[in-house]
Amino acid sequence: MSAVDLKLSVVIPCFNEEEVIGHTYQRISAVFNAGWIRDYELIFINDGSRDKTLFHLQEMSLRDAKVKILSFSRNFGHQAAVAAGLKNCSGDIAIIIDADLQDPPELFPEMVQVYIKEQCNVVYGVRKSRQGETWFKKWTAKAFYRFLNYISEVNLYVDTGDFRLVDRKVIDCFNGLKEKNKYIRGLISWMGFQQVPFMYDRQAREYGETKYPLRKMLRFASIAMFYFSKKPLKLALFLGFVSILIGLVLGISAVIAYYSPNSQTTPGWASLIISVIFFGGVQLTTLGVLGEYIGNIFDEVKDRPEYIIDHKINF
Ligand code: UDP
Ligand code: MG
């Protein structure tokens, strides 16, 4: 088989991955040993790691010029790291992969074959199975993606992560997007072009532990939801209407009760307290929804950079 005439950039976000990073480098490099593709580069983004990740990466970059490093000034998050990788890559195509080897790099040649055969722009990984993930994560992920798909204006595929191949057209288009808080899988799906699924089995994380604590997961989910849907705002309006209706019904029934013979309307306490609590709740929820959108607008308007690169190596 002759080598595919393309340059492939591998984008690898890393945050506190000292236990696995050496294995990651070896397994990914081994995939390219067979020389099935013209050229490649490995872009590691050090997302403000507080362990020896950067040190290990620097050592690799001394031995291997294919290893390129973007080192952030602090932790800016997984999505910002991937965005930085895509901005700085020079390949005709790029593959985004986690540093923890949950997505097997051995699949790269197959993904490139699919890309060529289908003449598409995106080959996105779909998880046939997910090993080594807690039932809590699997269940919340499933429920959340269903919900997101329901409320979102964009069709977001269930059971996909960021493990995917994108071509230059998509990379350039992505790099032109102005929003700071990026929900990458959603944005790529939103772009359109030709997108083809690629089924694979997701492995368990062998070394180290997840770098997505609940706090980061919630932030991620919140960006996905509020950046990809205006339905929560509509829901707030709907709740407002419903509460007005309930208020009217309560009011009318109070008048009727007052004029009906031998009524005992004096207590009135229960209906009063219920309506106060109910309307208070509706108002707070509505304010909260507005607050989320305003907070996001605030973030975007400030126009701060999405990440700050401390230094680059081998670029
Ligand atoms: N990651 C990152 N910055 C962060 C959190 C995670 O760059 O703030 C990287 C991490 O090193 C890994 C990828 O994002 O390569 C996915 O994280 P992880 O595997 O911990 O997430 P999970 O698979 O548990 O959802
Ligand atoms: Mg992982």
Coordinates of C-alpha atoms in Angstrom, one line a residue, residues 58-277:
Q58 CA 9.9 18.6 26.8
E59 CA 12.1 15.5 26.9
M60 CA 10.2 13.9 24.1
S61 CA 10.4 17.1 22.0
L62 CA 14.2 17.1 22.3
R63 CA 14.4 13.5 20.9
D64 CA 11.6 13.8 18.3
A65 CA 11.0 16.9 16.2
K66 CA 7.5 15.6 15.4
V67 CA 6.6 16.4 18.9
K68 CA 5.3 20.0 19.2
I69 CA 4.2 21.6 22.4
L70 CA 1.9 24.4 23.2
S71 CA 2.1 25.2 26.9
F72 CA -0.6 27.3 28.5
S73 CA 0.0 29.8 31.2
R74 CA -2.6 28.1 33.4
N75 CA -5.4 25.6 33.2
F76 CA -7.9 26.9 30.6
G77 CA -9.8 23.6 30.1
H78 CA -10.0 20.8 27.6
Q79 CA -12.0 22.6 25.0
A80 CA -9.6 25.6 24.9
A81 CA -6.7 23.2 24.6
V82 CA -8.2 21.5 21.6
A83 CA -9.0 24.9 20.0
A84 CA -5.4 25.9 20.5
G85 CA -4.2 22.7 18.8
L86 CA -6.5 23.2 15.8
K87 CA -5.3 26.8 15.5
N88 CA -1.7 25.9 15.4
C89 CA -1.7 22.7 13.4
S90 CA -0.4 22.6 9.8
G91 CA -1.8 19.3 8.6
D92 CA -4.2 18.7 5.7
I93 CA -6.3 16.8 8.2
A94 CA -6.3 16.6 12.0
I95 CA -7.4 14.0 14.6
I96 CA -8.4 15.1 18.1
I97 CA -7.6 12.5 20.7
D98 CA -7.5 12.5 24.5
A99 CA -4.1 11.9 26.1
D100 CA -5.4 9.1 28.3
L101 CA -5.6 6.5 25.5
Q102 CA -9.3 5.8 26.0
D103 CA -9.6 6.3 22.2
P104 CA -7.2 3.9 20.5
P105 CA -4.7 5.6 18.2
E106 CA -4.4 2.4 16.2
L107 CA -7.6 3.4 14.5
F108 CA -6.0 6.4 12.8
P109 CA -5.3 4.6 9.5
E110 CA -8.8 3.3 9.3
M111 CA -10.3 6.7 10.0
V112 CA -8.1 8.2 7.2
Q113 CA -9.3 5.4 4.9
V114 CA -12.9 6.3 5.7
Y115 CA -12.2 10.0 5.1
I116 CA -10.7 9.2 1.7
K117 CA -13.3 6.6 0.6
E118 CA -16.3 8.7 1.7
Q119 CA -14.8 11.9 0.4
C120 CA -16.1 13.6 3.6
N121 CA -14.9 16.4 5.8
V122 CA -15.4 14.9 9.2
V123 CA -15.1 11.4 10.5
Y124 CA -16.5 11.4 14.1
G125 CA -16.0 8.6 16.5
V126 CA -19.1 7.0 17.9
R127 CA -18.7 4.9 21.1
K128 CA -20.1 1.4 20.6
S129 CA -19.2 0.6 24.2
R130 CA -17.7 2.6 27.0
Q131 CA -15.5 0.6 29.3
G132 CA -14.4 1.5 32.8
E133 CA -16.8 4.4 33.3
T134 CA -19.0 4.6 36.3
W135 CA -22.8 4.0 35.8
F136 CA -23.2 7.5 37.1
K137 CA -21.2 9.0 34.2
K138 CA -22.8 6.7 31.6
W139 CA -26.3 7.4 32.8
T140 CA -25.9 11.2 33.2
A141 CA -24.1 11.4 29.8
K142 CA -26.9 9.5 28.1
A143 CA -29.7 11.5 29.7
F144 CA -27.9 14.7 29.1
Y145 CA -27.2 14.2 25.4
R146 CA -30.9 13.1 24.9
F147 CA -32.0 16.3 26.6
L148 CA -29.5 18.4 24.7
N149 CA -30.6 17.0 21.4
Y150 CA -34.2 17.8 22.3
I151 CA -33.6 21.4 23.3
S152 CA -30.9 22.2 20.8
E153 CA -31.3 23.8 17.4
V154 CA -28.3 21.7 16.2
N155 CA -28.4 18.0 15.7
L156 CA -25.9 16.6 18.2
Y157 CA -25.0 13.0 17.8
V158 CA -25.4 10.8 20.9
D159 CA -22.4 8.9 22.2
T160 CA -19.8 10.9 20.4
G161 CA -16.9 12.8 22.1
D162 CA -14.2 14.9 20.5
F163 CA -12.3 11.9 19.1
R164 CA -12.7 12.7 15.4
L165 CA -10.9 13.5 12.1
V166 CA -11.5 16.9 10.6
D167 CA -10.1 18.2 7.3
R168 CA -8.6 21.6 6.4
K169 CA -11.9 23.1 5.4
V170 CA -13.4 22.3 8.8
I171 CA -10.2 23.4 10.7
D172 CA -10.2 26.8 8.9
C173 CA -13.9 27.3 9.5
F174 CA -13.5 26.3 13.1
N175 CA -10.6 28.7 13.6
G176 CA -12.7 31.5 12.3
L177 CA -15.4 31.1 15.0
K178 CA -15.4 34.0 17.4
E179 CA -17.0 32.5 20.5
K180 CA -14.7 32.0 23.5
N181 CA -16.5 29.2 25.3
K182 CA -16.4 26.5 22.8
Y183 CA -18.5 23.3 22.8
I184 CA -16.4 21.7 20.1
R185 CA -18.4 18.7 19.2
G186 CA -21.5 20.8 18.9
L187 CA -19.8 23.5 16.8
I188 CA -18.4 20.9 14.3
S189 CA -21.7 19.3 14.0
W190 CA -23.3 22.8 13.5
M191 CA -20.9 23.5 10.6
G192 CA -22.4 20.9 8.3
F193 CA -20.3 19.6 5.4
Q194 CA -20.1 15.9 5.0
Q195 CA -19.8 14.1 8.3
V196 CA -19.4 10.3 8.6
P197 CA -19.7 8.2 11.8
F198 CA -17.0 5.8 12.8
M199 CA -17.9 3.1 15.3
Y200 CA -15.3 2.1 18.0
D201 CA -15.1 0.7 21.5
R202 CA -14.0 3.2 24.1
Q203 CA -11.4 1.7 26.5
A204 CA -11.0 2.3 30.2
R205 CA -8.4 4.8 31.4
E206 CA -5.4 2.7 32.3
Y207 CA -3.2 5.3 34.0
G208 CA -4.2 8.2 36.2
E209 CA -7.7 9.3 36.9
T210 CA -10.3 11.4 35.2
K211 CA -9.5 15.1 34.8
Y212 CA -13.2 16.0 34.6
P213 CA -14.5 16.4 38.1
L214 CA -18.2 17.1 38.5
R215 CA -17.6 20.9 38.6
K216 CA -15.9 20.8 35.1
M217 CA -18.6 18.5 33.8
L218 CA -21.3 20.8 34.9
R219 CA -19.6 23.8 33.3
F220 CA -19.2 21.8 30.1
A221 CA -22.9 20.8 30.2
S222 CA -23.9 24.4 30.9
I223 CA -22.0 25.7 27.9
A224 CA -23.4 23.0 25.6
M225 CA -27.0 23.8 26.7
F226 CA -27.0 27.6 26.9
Y227 CA -24.8 28.1 23.8
F228 CA -26.8 25.7 21.6
S229 CA -30.4 26.5 22.7
K230 CA -32.7 29.4 23.3
K231 CA -35.4 27.0 24.7
P232 CA -34.7 27.7 28.4
L233 CA -35.6 31.4 27.7
K234 CA -38.8 30.3 26.1
L235 CA -39.5 27.9 29.0
A236 CA -39.1 30.9 31.4
L237 CA -41.7 32.8 29.4
F238 CA -44.0 29.7 29.4
L239 CA -43.6 29.3 33.2
G240 CA -44.5 33.0 33.5
F241 CA -47.7 32.4 31.6
V242 CA -48.6 29.3 33.5
S243 CA -48.2 31.1 36.8
I244 CA -50.4 34.0 35.7
L245 CA -53.0 31.4 34.8
I246 CA -52.7 29.8 38.2
G247 CA -52.9 33.2 39.8
L248 CA -56.1 34.0 37.9
V249 CA -57.7 30.7 38.8
L250 CA -56.8 31.1 42.5
G251 CA -58.1 34.7 42.5
I252 CA -61.5 33.7 40.9
S253 CA -61.9 30.7 43.2
A254 CA -61.3 33.0 46.2
V255 CA -64.0 35.4 45.1
I256 CA -66.4 32.5 44.5
A257 CA -65.6 31.1 47.9
Y258 CA -66.2 34.4 49.5
Y259 CA -69.7 34.8 48.1
S260 CA -70.8 31.2 48.5
P261 CA -73.2 30.6 51.4
N262 CA -71.9 29.3 54.7
S263 CA -68.2 29.5 53.5
Q264 CA -65.3 29.7 55.8
T265 CA -62.9 31.9 53.9
T266 CA -61.1 33.6 56.8
P267 CA -58.2 31.1 57.1
G268 CA -56.8 31.8 53.6
W269 CA -53.4 31.1 54.9
A270 CA -52.6 28.0 52.9
S271 CA -53.5 29.6 49.5
L272 CA -51.6 32.7 50.4
I273 CA -48.4 30.9 51.3
I274 CA -48.6 28.5 48.4
S275 CA -48.9 31.3 45.9
V276 CA -46.1 33.3 47.4
I277 CA -43.8 30.3 47.3

